[in-house]
One Martini backbone bead per residue (centre of mass of N, CA, C, O) as a GRO file, in nm:
protein
  467
    1UNK     BB    1   2.182   2.394   5.937
    2UNK     BB    2   2.439   2.332   5.739
    3UNK     BB    3   2.321   2.081   5.652
    4UNK     BB    4   2.045   2.174   5.523
    5UNK     BB    5   2.141   2.349   5.322
    6UNK     BB    6   2.320   2.134   5.148
    7UNK     BB    7   2.085   1.929   5.107
    8UNK     BB    8   1.903   2.188   4.944
    9UNK     BB    9   2.122   2.232   4.707
   10UNK     BB   10   2.153   1.920   4.603
   11UNK     BB   11   1.827   1.914   4.530
   12UNK     BB   12   1.820   2.163   4.333
   13UNK     BB   13   2.058   2.015   4.143
   14UNK     BB   14   1.930   1.794   4.067
   15UNK     BB   15   1.641   1.866   3.947
   16UNK     BB   16   1.785   2.047   3.729
   17UNK     BB   17   1.944   1.787   3.597
   18UNK     BB   18   1.687   1.648   3.537
   19UNK     BB   19   1.529   1.833   3.347
   20UNK     BB   20   1.771   1.868   3.149
   21UNK     BB   21   1.768   1.555   3.070
   22UNK     BB   22   1.472   1.551   2.970
   23UNK     BB   23   1.500   1.840   2.738
   24UNK     BB   24   1.742   1.792   2.548
   25UNK     BB   25   1.564   1.632   2.314
   26UNK     BB   26   1.405   1.891   2.277
   27UNK     BB   27   1.391   2.097   1.994
   28UNK     BB   28   1.423   2.417   1.884
   29UNK     BB   29   1.489   2.322   1.596
   30UNK     BB   30   1.466   2.183   1.231
   31UNK     BB   31   1.681   2.345   1.018
   32UNK     BB   32   1.930   2.175   1.009
   33UNK     BB   33   1.802   1.898   0.937
   34UNK     BB   34   1.652   1.995   0.685
   35UNK     BB   35   1.899   2.118   0.530
   36UNK     BB   36   2.046   1.862   0.495
   37UNK     BB   37   1.791   1.654   0.378
   38UNK     BB   38   1.654   1.781   0.141
   39UNK     BB   39   1.859   1.673  -0.110
   40UNK     BB   40   1.757   1.375  -0.095
   41UNK     BB   41   1.483   1.436  -0.172
   42UNK     BB   42   1.208   1.356  -0.407
   43UNK     BB   43   1.010   1.433  -0.689
   44UNK     BB   44   0.757   1.230  -0.809
   45UNK     BB   45   0.675   1.195  -1.182
   46UNK     BB   46   0.403   1.056  -1.379
   47UNK     BB   47   0.333   0.860  -1.690
   48UNK     BB   48   0.002   0.779  -1.848
   49UNK     BB   49  -0.185   0.604  -2.103
   50UNK     BB   50  -0.513   0.688  -2.204
   51UNK     BB   51  -0.784   0.504  -2.380
   52UNK     BB   52  -1.065   0.655  -2.545
   53UNK     BB   53  -1.378   0.641  -2.705
   54UNK     BB   54  -1.563   0.853  -2.920
   55UNK     BB   55  -1.802   1.036  -3.083
   56UNK     BB   56  -1.752   1.171  -3.417
   57UNK     BB   57  -2.051   1.257  -3.388
   58UNK     BB   58  -2.340   1.473  -3.353
   59UNK     BB   59  -2.457   1.186  -3.345
   60UNK     BB   60  -2.686   0.889  -3.376
   61UNK     BB   61  -2.739   0.586  -3.457
   62UNK     BB   62  -2.959   0.380  -3.482
   63UNK     BB   63  -3.032   0.050  -3.379
   64UNK     BB   64  -2.924  -0.139  -3.680
   65UNK     BB   65  -2.778   0.055  -3.858
   66UNK     BB   66  -2.588   0.022  -4.161
   67UNK     BB   67  -2.414   0.290  -4.035
   68UNK     BB   68  -2.270   0.184  -3.789
   69UNK     BB   69  -2.058   0.012  -3.927
   70UNK     BB   70  -1.957   0.200  -4.157
   71UNK     BB   71  -1.863   0.408  -3.888
   72UNK     BB   72  -1.710   0.276  -3.665
   73UNK     BB   73  -1.384   0.335  -3.753
   74UNK     BB   74  -1.429   0.653  -3.674
   75UNK     BB   75  -1.387   0.551  -3.369
   76UNK     BB   76  -1.127   0.633  -3.241
   77UNK     BB   77  -0.858   0.647  -3.029
   78UNK     BB   78  -0.844   0.819  -2.745
   79UNK     BB   79  -0.534   0.979  -2.632
   80UNK     BB   80  -0.385   1.021  -2.306
   81UNK     BB   81  -0.237   1.165  -2.065
   82UNK     BB   82  -0.144   1.104  -1.698
   83UNK     BB   83  -0.070   1.202  -1.376
   84UNK     BB   84   0.153   1.145  -1.093
   85UNK     BB   85   0.234   1.200  -0.743
   86UNK     BB   86   0.558   1.191  -0.511
   87UNK     BB   87   0.788   1.029  -0.339
   88UNK     BB   88   1.171   1.033  -0.212
   89UNK     BB   89   1.485   0.883  -0.185
   90UNK     BB   90   1.832   0.861  -0.133
   91UNK     BB   91   2.079   0.577  -0.094
   92UNK     BB   92   2.284   0.689  -0.321
   93UNK     BB   93   2.508   0.870  -0.548
   94UNK     BB   94   2.412   0.735  -0.827
   95UNK     BB   95   2.071   0.746  -0.769
   96UNK     BB   96   1.923   0.593  -0.580
   97UNK     BB   97   1.571   0.505  -0.518
   98UNK     BB   98   1.315   0.535  -0.296
   99UNK     BB   99   0.962   0.394  -0.315
  100UNK     BB  100   0.653   0.355  -0.403
  101UNK     BB  101   0.489   0.148  -0.579
  102UNK     BB  102   0.227   0.305  -0.642
  103UNK     BB  103   0.359   0.556  -0.773
  104UNK     BB  104   0.482   0.373  -1.061
  105UNK     BB  105   0.246   0.195  -1.136
  106UNK     BB  106   0.209   0.180  -1.466
  107UNK     BB  107   0.436   0.351  -1.589
  108UNK     BB  108   0.615   0.507  -1.869
  109UNK     BB  109   0.707   0.741  -1.707
  110UNK     BB  110   0.986   0.886  -1.501
  111UNK     BB  111   1.039   1.174  -1.285
  112UNK     BB  112   1.295   1.333  -1.114
  113UNK     BB  113   1.366   1.558  -0.849
  114UNK     BB  114   1.631   1.769  -0.776
  115UNK     BB  115   1.714   2.063  -0.693
  116UNK     BB  116   1.514   2.153  -0.965
  117UNK     BB  117   1.612   1.891  -1.119
  118UNK     BB  118   1.556   1.697  -1.409
  119UNK     BB  119   1.498   1.328  -1.402
  120UNK     BB  120   1.529   1.026  -1.535
  121UNK     BB  121   1.362   0.719  -1.454
  122UNK     BB  122   1.423   0.359  -1.349
  123UNK     BB  123   1.345   0.043  -1.296
  124UNK     BB  124   1.481  -0.212  -1.075
  125UNK     BB  125   1.221  -0.251  -0.861
  126UNK     BB  126   0.940  -0.446  -0.719
  127UNK     BB  127   0.690  -0.442  -0.433
  128UNK     BB  128   0.353  -0.509  -0.349
  129UNK     BB  129   0.389  -0.647  -0.059
  130UNK     BB  130   0.542  -0.363   0.052
  131UNK     BB  131   0.547  -0.117  -0.124
  132UNK     BB  132   0.812  -0.132  -0.301
  133UNK     BB  133   1.073   0.083  -0.485
  134UNK     BB  134   1.328   0.110  -0.750
  135UNK     BB  135   1.546   0.355  -0.848
  136UNK     BB  136   1.725   0.491  -1.161
  137UNK     BB  137   1.913   0.763  -1.221
  138UNK     BB  138   1.981   0.905  -1.563
  139UNK     BB  139   2.289   0.991  -1.446
  140UNK     BB  140   2.642   1.086  -1.359
  141UNK     BB  141   2.589   1.228  -1.112
  142UNK     BB  142   2.602   1.319  -0.810
  143UNK     BB  143   2.427   1.238  -0.470
  144UNK     BB  144   2.276   1.292  -0.185
  145UNK     BB  145   2.251   1.086   0.069
  146UNK     BB  146   2.100   0.852   0.276
  147UNK     BB  147   2.040   0.656   0.608
  148UNK     BB  148   1.959   0.390   0.751
  149UNK     BB  149   1.793   0.283   1.054
  150UNK     BB  150   1.686   0.180   1.366
  151UNK     BB  151   1.356   0.087   1.400
  152UNK     BB  152   1.357  -0.058   1.666
  153UNK     BB  153   1.467   0.180   1.815
  154UNK     BB  154   1.193   0.312   1.793
  155UNK     BB  155   0.969   0.502   2.003
  156UNK     BB  156   0.711   0.608   2.167
  157UNK     BB  157   0.768   0.976   2.129
  158UNK     BB  158   0.955   1.033   1.918
  159UNK     BB  159   1.126   1.233   1.704
  160UNK     BB  160   0.991   1.346   1.380
  161UNK     BB  161   1.012   1.332   1.010
  162UNK     BB  162   0.874   1.481   0.734
  163UNK     BB  163   0.962   1.444   0.349
  164UNK     BB  164   0.809   1.587   0.053
  165UNK     BB  165   0.495   1.609  -0.195
  166UNK     BB  166   0.252   1.769  -0.132
  167UNK     BB  167   0.032   1.842  -0.382
  168UNK     BB  168   0.285   1.948  -0.576
  169UNK     BB  169   0.474   2.146  -0.402
  170UNK     BB  170   0.719   2.013  -0.244
  171UNK     BB  171   0.930   2.062  -0.044
  172UNK     BB  172   0.833   1.922   0.275
  173UNK     BB  173   0.788   1.971   0.623
  174UNK     BB  174   0.722   1.759   0.899
  175UNK     BB  175   0.602   1.714   1.265
  176UNK     BB  176   0.648   1.473   1.530
  177UNK     BB  177   0.547   1.171   1.666
  178UNK     BB  178   0.514   0.875   1.765
  179UNK     BB  179   0.248   0.680   1.819
  180UNK     BB  180   0.296   0.378   1.679
  181UNK     BB  181   0.327   0.031   1.663
  182UNK     BB  182   0.247  -0.226   1.492
  183UNK     BB  183   0.067  -0.177   1.262
  184UNK     BB  184  -0.260  -0.262   1.103
  185UNK     BB  185  -0.472  -0.175   0.782
  186UNK     BB  186  -0.531  -0.367   0.535
  187UNK     BB  187  -0.327  -0.344   0.249
  188UNK     BB  188  -0.127  -0.615   0.341
  189UNK     BB  189   0.061  -0.865   0.443
  190UNK     BB  190   0.335  -0.682   0.555
  191UNK     BB  191   0.246  -0.568   0.844
  192UNK     BB  192   0.421  -0.279   1.065
  193UNK     BB  193   0.383  -0.009   1.113
  194UNK     BB  194   0.430   0.314   1.147
  195UNK     BB  195   0.308   0.588   1.354
  196UNK     BB  196   0.200   0.922   1.287
  197UNK     BB  197   0.159   1.289   1.323
  198UNK     BB  198   0.299   1.358   1.099
  199UNK     BB  199   0.212   1.512   0.830
  200UNK     BB  200   0.039   1.323   0.559
  201UNK     BB  201  -0.018   1.332   0.229
  202UNK     BB  202  -0.078   1.367  -0.085
  203UNK     BB  203   0.244   1.316  -0.210
  204UNK     BB  204   0.430   1.143   0.025
  205UNK     BB  205   0.440   0.896  -0.102
  206UNK     BB  206   0.788   0.743  -0.033
  207UNK     BB  207   0.907   0.905   0.176
  208UNK     BB  208   1.063   1.024   0.459
  209UNK     BB  209   1.128   0.901   0.788
  210UNK     BB  210   1.282   1.080   1.038
  211UNK     BB  211   1.519   1.115   1.261
  212UNK     BB  212   1.723   1.339   1.477
  213UNK     BB  213   1.993   1.217   1.295
  214UNK     BB  214   1.875   1.138   0.981
  215UNK     BB  215   1.733   0.858   0.989
  216UNK     BB  216   1.593   0.626   0.839
  217UNK     BB  217   1.282   0.469   0.971
  218UNK     BB  218   1.080   0.536   0.700
  219UNK     BB  219   0.792   0.492   0.478
  220UNK     BB  220   0.574   0.669   0.353
  221UNK     BB  221   0.226   0.528   0.259
  222UNK     BB  222  -0.037   0.623   0.477
  223UNK     BB  223  -0.351   0.714   0.524
  224UNK     BB  224  -0.634   0.849   0.724
  225UNK     BB  225  -0.818   0.952   0.482
  226UNK     BB  226  -0.905   1.162   0.218
  227UNK     BB  227  -0.866   1.494   0.288
  228UNK     BB  228  -0.595   1.417   0.496
  229UNK     BB  229  -0.466   1.502   0.746
  230UNK     BB  230  -0.543   1.359   1.087
  231UNK     BB  231  -0.286   1.222   1.254
  232UNK     BB  232  -0.269   0.946   1.064
  233UNK     BB  233   0.017   0.779   0.980
  234UNK     BB  234   0.205   0.568   0.770
  235UNK     BB  235   0.500   0.341   0.798
  236UNK     BB  236   0.788   0.128   0.665
  237UNK     BB  237   1.009  -0.002   0.844
  238UNK     BB  238   1.323  -0.005   0.756
  239UNK     BB  239   1.414  -0.321   0.843
  240UNK     BB  240   1.203  -0.424   0.641
  241UNK     BB  241   1.289  -0.255   0.372
  242UNK     BB  242   1.585  -0.359   0.322
  243UNK     BB  243   1.541  -0.656   0.254
  244UNK     BB  244   1.371  -0.583  -0.025
  245UNK     BB  245   1.589  -0.385  -0.153
  246UNK     BB  246   1.819  -0.567  -0.188
  247UNK     BB  247   1.680  -0.757  -0.369
  248UNK     BB  248   1.598  -0.541  -0.588
  249UNK     BB  249   1.900  -0.471  -0.674
  250UNK     BB  250   2.038  -0.763  -0.713
  251UNK     BB  251   1.729  -0.911  -0.874
  252UNK     BB  252   1.456  -0.744  -0.929
  253UNK     BB  253   1.364  -0.931  -0.684
  254UNK     BB  254   1.177  -1.129  -0.466
  255UNK     BB  255   1.298  -1.351  -0.170
  256UNK     BB  256   1.081  -1.553  -0.008
  257UNK     BB  257   0.955  -1.716   0.234
  258UNK     BB  258   0.811  -2.071   0.248
  259UNK     BB  259   0.562  -2.292   0.404
  260UNK     BB  260   0.253  -2.357   0.314
  261UNK     BB  261   0.013  -2.205   0.494
  262UNK     BB  262  -0.300  -2.185   0.653
  263UNK     BB  263  -0.421  -1.932   0.849
  264UNK     BB  264  -0.533  -1.857   1.212
  265UNK     BB  265  -0.663  -1.752   1.468
  266UNK     BB  266  -0.619  -1.772   1.845
  267UNK     BB  267  -0.873  -1.823   2.028
  268UNK     BB  268  -1.018  -1.871   2.361
  269UNK     BB  269  -1.130  -2.137   2.263
  270UNK     BB  270  -0.919  -2.293   2.128
  271UNK     BB  271  -0.740  -2.278   2.376
  272UNK     BB  272  -0.905  -2.436   2.553
  273UNK     BB  273  -0.935  -2.723   2.392
  274UNK     BB  274  -0.603  -2.712   2.370
  275UNK     BB  275  -0.476  -2.631   2.644
  276UNK     BB  276  -0.382  -2.353   2.629
  277UNK     BB  277  -0.282  -2.106   2.828
  278UNK     BB  278  -0.295  -1.903   2.572
  279UNK     BB  279  -0.388  -1.697   2.302
  280UNK     BB  280  -0.161  -1.815   2.073
  281UNK     BB  281  -0.041  -1.820   1.792
  282UNK     BB  282  -0.087  -2.024   1.462
  283UNK     BB  283  -0.338  -2.163   1.290
  284UNK     BB  284  -0.360  -2.451   1.100
  285UNK     BB  285  -0.583  -2.508   0.845
  286UNK     BB  286  -0.372  -2.570   0.603
  287UNK     BB  287  -0.171  -2.772   0.358
  288UNK     BB  288   0.040  -2.776   0.113
  289UNK     BB  289   0.117  -2.972  -0.163
  290UNK     BB  290   0.468  -3.004  -0.129
  291UNK     BB  291   0.573  -2.847   0.075
  292UNK     BB  292   0.750  -2.784   0.349
  293UNK     BB  293   0.527  -2.850   0.577
  294UNK     BB  294   0.440  -3.142   0.433
  295UNK     BB  295   0.732  -3.272   0.461
  296UNK     BB  296   0.756  -3.226   0.789
  297UNK     BB  297   0.455  -3.277   0.922
  298UNK     BB  298   0.242  -3.069   0.901
  299UNK     BB  299  -0.056  -3.003   1.028
  300UNK     BB  300  -0.404  -2.959   1.057
  301UNK     BB  301  -0.453  -2.791   1.386
  302UNK     BB  302  -0.163  -2.671   1.411
  303UNK     BB  303   0.032  -2.486   1.648
  304UNK     BB  304   0.245  -2.188   1.592
  305UNK     BB  305   0.469  -2.070   1.830
  306UNK     BB  306   0.759  -2.114   1.671
  307UNK     BB  307   1.008  -1.939   1.472
  308UNK     BB  308   1.331  -1.959   1.476
  309UNK     BB  309   1.337  -1.846   1.776
  310UNK     BB  310   1.034  -1.690   1.739
  311UNK     BB  311   0.770  -1.576   1.895
  312UNK     BB  312   0.411  -1.616   1.864
  313UNK     BB  313   0.163  -1.408   1.934
  314UNK     BB  314   0.060  -1.352   1.653
  315UNK     BB  315  -0.057  -1.451   1.354
  316UNK     BB  316   0.066  -1.179   1.196
  317UNK     BB  317   0.371  -1.240   1.235
  318UNK     BB  318   0.441  -1.503   1.058
  319UNK     BB  319   0.464  -1.406   0.764
  320UNK     BB  320   0.694  -1.210   0.821
  321UNK     BB  321   0.891  -1.373   0.928
  322UNK     BB  322   0.912  -1.567   0.707
  323UNK     BB  323   0.972  -1.375   0.452
  324UNK     BB  324   1.263  -1.274   0.599
  325UNK     BB  325   1.365  -1.591   0.558
  326UNK     BB  326   1.570  -1.750   0.416
  327UNK     BB  327   1.601  -1.942   0.137
  328UNK     BB  328   1.658  -2.273   0.264
  329UNK     BB  329   1.651  -2.272   0.534
  330UNK     BB  330   1.680  -2.458   0.852
  331UNK     BB  331   1.404  -2.467   1.076
  332UNK     BB  332   1.270  -2.418   1.402
  333UNK     BB  333   0.936  -2.557   1.465
  334UNK     BB  334   0.692  -2.478   1.715
  335UNK     BB  335   0.434  -2.713   1.834
  336UNK     BB  336   0.054  -2.787   1.897
  337UNK     BB  337  -0.023  -3.107   1.974
  338UNK     BB  338  -0.237  -3.283   2.165
  339UNK     BB  339  -0.140  -3.103   2.410
  340UNK     BB  340   0.155  -3.085   2.291
  341UNK     BB  341   0.514  -3.014   2.243
  342UNK     BB  342   0.666  -2.969   1.933
  343UNK     BB  343   0.918  -3.031   1.683
  344UNK     BB  344   1.024  -2.879   1.351
  345UNK     BB  345   1.185  -2.938   1.058
  346UNK     BB  346   1.241  -2.664   0.794
  347UNK     BB  347   1.260  -2.607   0.469
  348UNK     BB  348   1.262  -2.296   0.300
  349UNK     BB  349   1.102  -2.165   0.045
  350UNK     BB  350   0.975  -1.979  -0.257
  351UNK     BB  351   0.701  -1.797  -0.286
  352UNK     BB  352   0.734  -1.695  -0.592
  353UNK     BB  353   0.737  -2.033  -0.674
  354UNK     BB  354   0.459  -2.082  -0.592
  355UNK     BB  355   0.126  -2.163  -0.633
  356UNK     BB  356   0.000  -1.942  -0.450
  357UNK     BB  357   0.127  -1.726  -0.609
  358UNK     BB  358   0.042  -1.758  -0.896
  359UNK     BB  359  -0.254  -1.733  -0.841
  360UNK     BB  360  -0.272  -1.477  -0.696
  361UNK     BB  361  -0.151  -1.296  -0.944
  362UNK     BB  362  -0.369  -1.377  -1.159
  363UNK     BB  363  -0.596  -1.258  -0.989
  364UNK     BB  364  -0.476  -0.961  -0.993
  365UNK     BB  365  -0.417  -0.920  -1.303
  366UNK     BB  366  -0.728  -1.062  -1.366
  367UNK     BB  367  -0.989  -0.925  -1.357
  368UNK     BB  368  -1.303  -0.923  -1.365
  369UNK     BB  369  -1.530  -0.877  -1.642
  370UNK     BB  370  -1.839  -0.683  -1.742
  371UNK     BB  371  -2.098  -0.609  -1.904
  372UNK     BB  372  -2.323  -0.319  -1.971
  373UNK     BB  373  -2.558  -0.305  -2.202
  374UNK     BB  374  -2.714  -0.047  -2.131
  375UNK     BB  375  -2.423   0.134  -2.136
  376UNK     BB  376  -2.184   0.034  -2.302
  377UNK     BB  377  -1.997  -0.134  -2.104
  378UNK     BB  378  -1.691  -0.205  -1.901
  379UNK     BB  379  -1.662  -0.384  -1.563
  380UNK     BB  380  -1.512  -0.362  -1.260
  381UNK     BB  381  -1.415  -0.435  -0.929
  382UNK     BB  382  -1.365  -0.244  -0.667
  383UNK     BB  383  -1.064  -0.251  -0.497
  384UNK     BB  384  -0.830  -0.202  -0.226
  385UNK     BB  385  -0.616  -0.081  -0.443
  386UNK     BB  386  -0.766   0.148  -0.552
  387UNK     BB  387  -0.839   0.291  -0.264
  388UNK     BB  388  -0.545   0.347  -0.225
  389UNK     BB  389  -0.409   0.499  -0.472
  390UNK     BB  390  -0.690   0.707  -0.457
  391UNK     BB  391  -0.785   0.791  -0.174
  392UNK     BB  392  -1.025   0.655  -0.078
  393UNK     BB  393  -1.283   0.558   0.104
  394UNK     BB  394  -1.269   0.264   0.273
  395UNK     BB  395  -1.593   0.228   0.197
  396UNK     BB  396  -1.576   0.194  -0.077
  397UNK     BB  397  -1.827   0.124  -0.362
  398UNK     BB  398  -1.801  -0.059  -0.690
  399UNK     BB  399  -1.709   0.034  -1.039
  400UNK     BB  400  -1.476   0.015  -1.328
  401UNK     BB  401  -1.427   0.129  -1.592
  402UNK     BB  402  -1.280  -0.013  -1.909
  403UNK     BB  403  -1.504   0.033  -2.132
  404UNK     BB  404  -1.617   0.221  -2.407
  405UNK     BB  405  -1.838   0.304  -2.624
  406UNK     BB  406  -1.923   0.504  -2.884
  407UNK     BB  407  -2.245   0.476  -2.813
  408UNK     BB  408  -2.246   0.515  -2.534
  409UNK     BB  409  -2.448   0.732  -2.309
  410UNK     BB  410  -2.125   0.784  -2.166
  411UNK     BB  411  -1.884   0.870  -2.378
  412UNK     BB  412  -1.789   1.114  -2.183
  413UNK     BB  413  -1.671   0.899  -2.018
  414UNK     BB  414  -1.388   0.764  -1.850
  415UNK     BB  415  -1.141   0.537  -1.814
  416UNK     BB  416  -1.164   0.482  -1.440
  417UNK     BB  417  -1.406   0.536  -1.356
  418UNK     BB  418  -1.648   0.545  -1.082
  419UNK     BB  419  -1.935   0.347  -0.987
  420UNK     BB  420  -2.126   0.411  -0.681
  421UNK     BB  421  -2.436   0.506  -0.800
  422UNK     BB  422  -2.786   0.404  -0.855
  423UNK     BB  423  -3.065   0.538  -0.791
  424UNK     BB  424  -2.942   0.595  -0.493
  425UNK     BB  425  -2.776   0.308  -0.523
  426UNK     BB  426  -2.565   0.107  -0.407
  427UNK     BB  427  -2.261  -0.044  -0.526
  428UNK     BB  428  -2.143  -0.388  -0.481
  429UNK     BB  429  -2.210  -0.498  -0.760
  430UNK     BB  430  -2.244  -0.555  -1.078
  431UNK     BB  431  -2.521  -0.666  -1.074
  432UNK     BB  432  -2.652  -0.407  -0.965
  433UNK     BB  433  -2.589  -0.236  -1.197
  434UNK     BB  434  -2.761  -0.409  -1.407
  435UNK     BB  435  -3.036  -0.423  -1.243
  436UNK     BB  436  -3.105  -0.101  -1.276
  437UNK     BB  437  -3.080  -0.061  -1.576
  438UNK     BB  438  -3.300  -0.283  -1.681
  439UNK     BB  439  -3.531  -0.127  -1.503
  440UNK     BB  440  -3.495   0.139  -1.650
  441UNK     BB  441  -3.566   0.032  -1.937
  442UNK     BB  442  -3.869  -0.061  -1.862
  443UNK     BB  443  -3.954   0.208  -1.829
  444UNK     BB  444  -4.069   0.513  -1.929
  445UNK     BB  445  -3.821   0.700  -1.897
  446UNK     BB  446  -3.515   0.613  -1.902
  447UNK     BB  447  -3.381   0.760  -1.648
  448UNK     BB  448  -3.012   0.770  -1.502
  449UNK     BB  449  -2.878   0.789  -1.177
  450UNK     BB  450  -2.547   0.876  -1.132
  451UNK     BB  451  -2.247   0.801  -0.939
  452UNK     BB  452  -1.911   0.955  -0.940
  453UNK     BB  453  -1.579   0.877  -0.993
  454UNK     BB  454  -1.326   1.076  -1.112
  455UNK     BB  455  -0.987   1.097  -1.194
  456UNK     BB  456  -0.992   1.329  -0.960
  457UNK     BB  457  -1.162   1.242  -0.726
  458UNK     BB  458  -1.465   1.325  -0.808
  459UNK     BB  459  -1.775   1.381  -0.717
  460UNK     BB  460  -2.054   1.268  -0.923
  461UNK     BB  461  -2.358   1.337  -1.123
  462UNK     BB  462  -2.538   1.172  -1.370
  463UNK     BB  463  -2.758   1.210  -1.625
  464UNK     BB  464  -2.901   0.906  -1.816
  465UNK     BB  465  -3.015   0.845  -2.132
  466UNK     BB  466  -3.179   0.577  -2.260
  467UNK     BB  467  -3.229   0.357  -2.536
   0.00000   0.00000   0.00000
């Protein structure tokens, strides 16, 4: 009997110990951690000047009137300041701050608020590819930094806290867990997001995602949905971010590896035709002339299975791995060609100096603009970057107003307003809007109903009487 009693005691003690071991990582409070970390998290505000033209008269001259040209110069440009808000965190006691590129892009003045005190800041470097920016606070003060943790060790289900400046409210702490890893949501080329259910809202962009040690394991970048947190937020992993941040601090720009290939997913059908055991790797669609891949003998139709010792399970992994590899490094690339495996040695080039990058950058910087003569405005097509920066619904389509003439029938609108509908029809292309305006002008009433997003992202309907 005594033996059974002792055995029962041992089992009870073991169960209690096991329960304690499994629950000791559940925090009873985040207060101590938040108190320690909040002085290192900053609020970022930016100002940008927007120029618009308005009619200086309470009336309009008829088209073709000699007075129209005479008084055109009186329509002097009207300028106004717009502001944007975001978050960031300090990584060096001298005032080096990390945030998102979209928080400070196009800003004329950047102000950082630390512990209730405002400082001006300058940009040391920015990268649109990973949506990161490095700022330097213009002050001789010493600041309290935080350090990066190892995001590769972060597991699904781990506790995390986010600190930031949602809706301009100032230092706000939210908690949650890591919901998923290696997420791609179509915002940029180098996506490997940590997904979290810690509440992240507009204004949290650029703020840190901390583990329970108080180390930064992610940089909060995106949310799913326009109306605020719905339990799905995304953060750039710290291990990926650190490499870019170090380059921005040292060089003021990035130096990414470049292969010089265009790739696509290896489907089940392609794997069957190529006699590949499973659909894996990245299928080479084309090879840039005189690129590192061209010089190494890689051909269209090759399937890249392994790069520098790292297996390529999915196509999307390759661009990220290549970009993180040192420029000029000689790497071994395993290929699948003609139903057998072979290896090539490739010396990586630099993406930023490649013709592919230059042409892509030119297209990004100079979007095509067209005139809508019936409205006397100039517009460009709404793109993914606009949708991301303004936190619009992902399926938003329309055109962005880039110029408004003095005598435009909608000269009371502003540059950067977005026209999404005309006559209750969605605007998918610039031609859609132009055609609807022309049809309206040919009608008898000549009244146009348009739907816009203003610069505060408020949707409005406007009735326009066309001349």
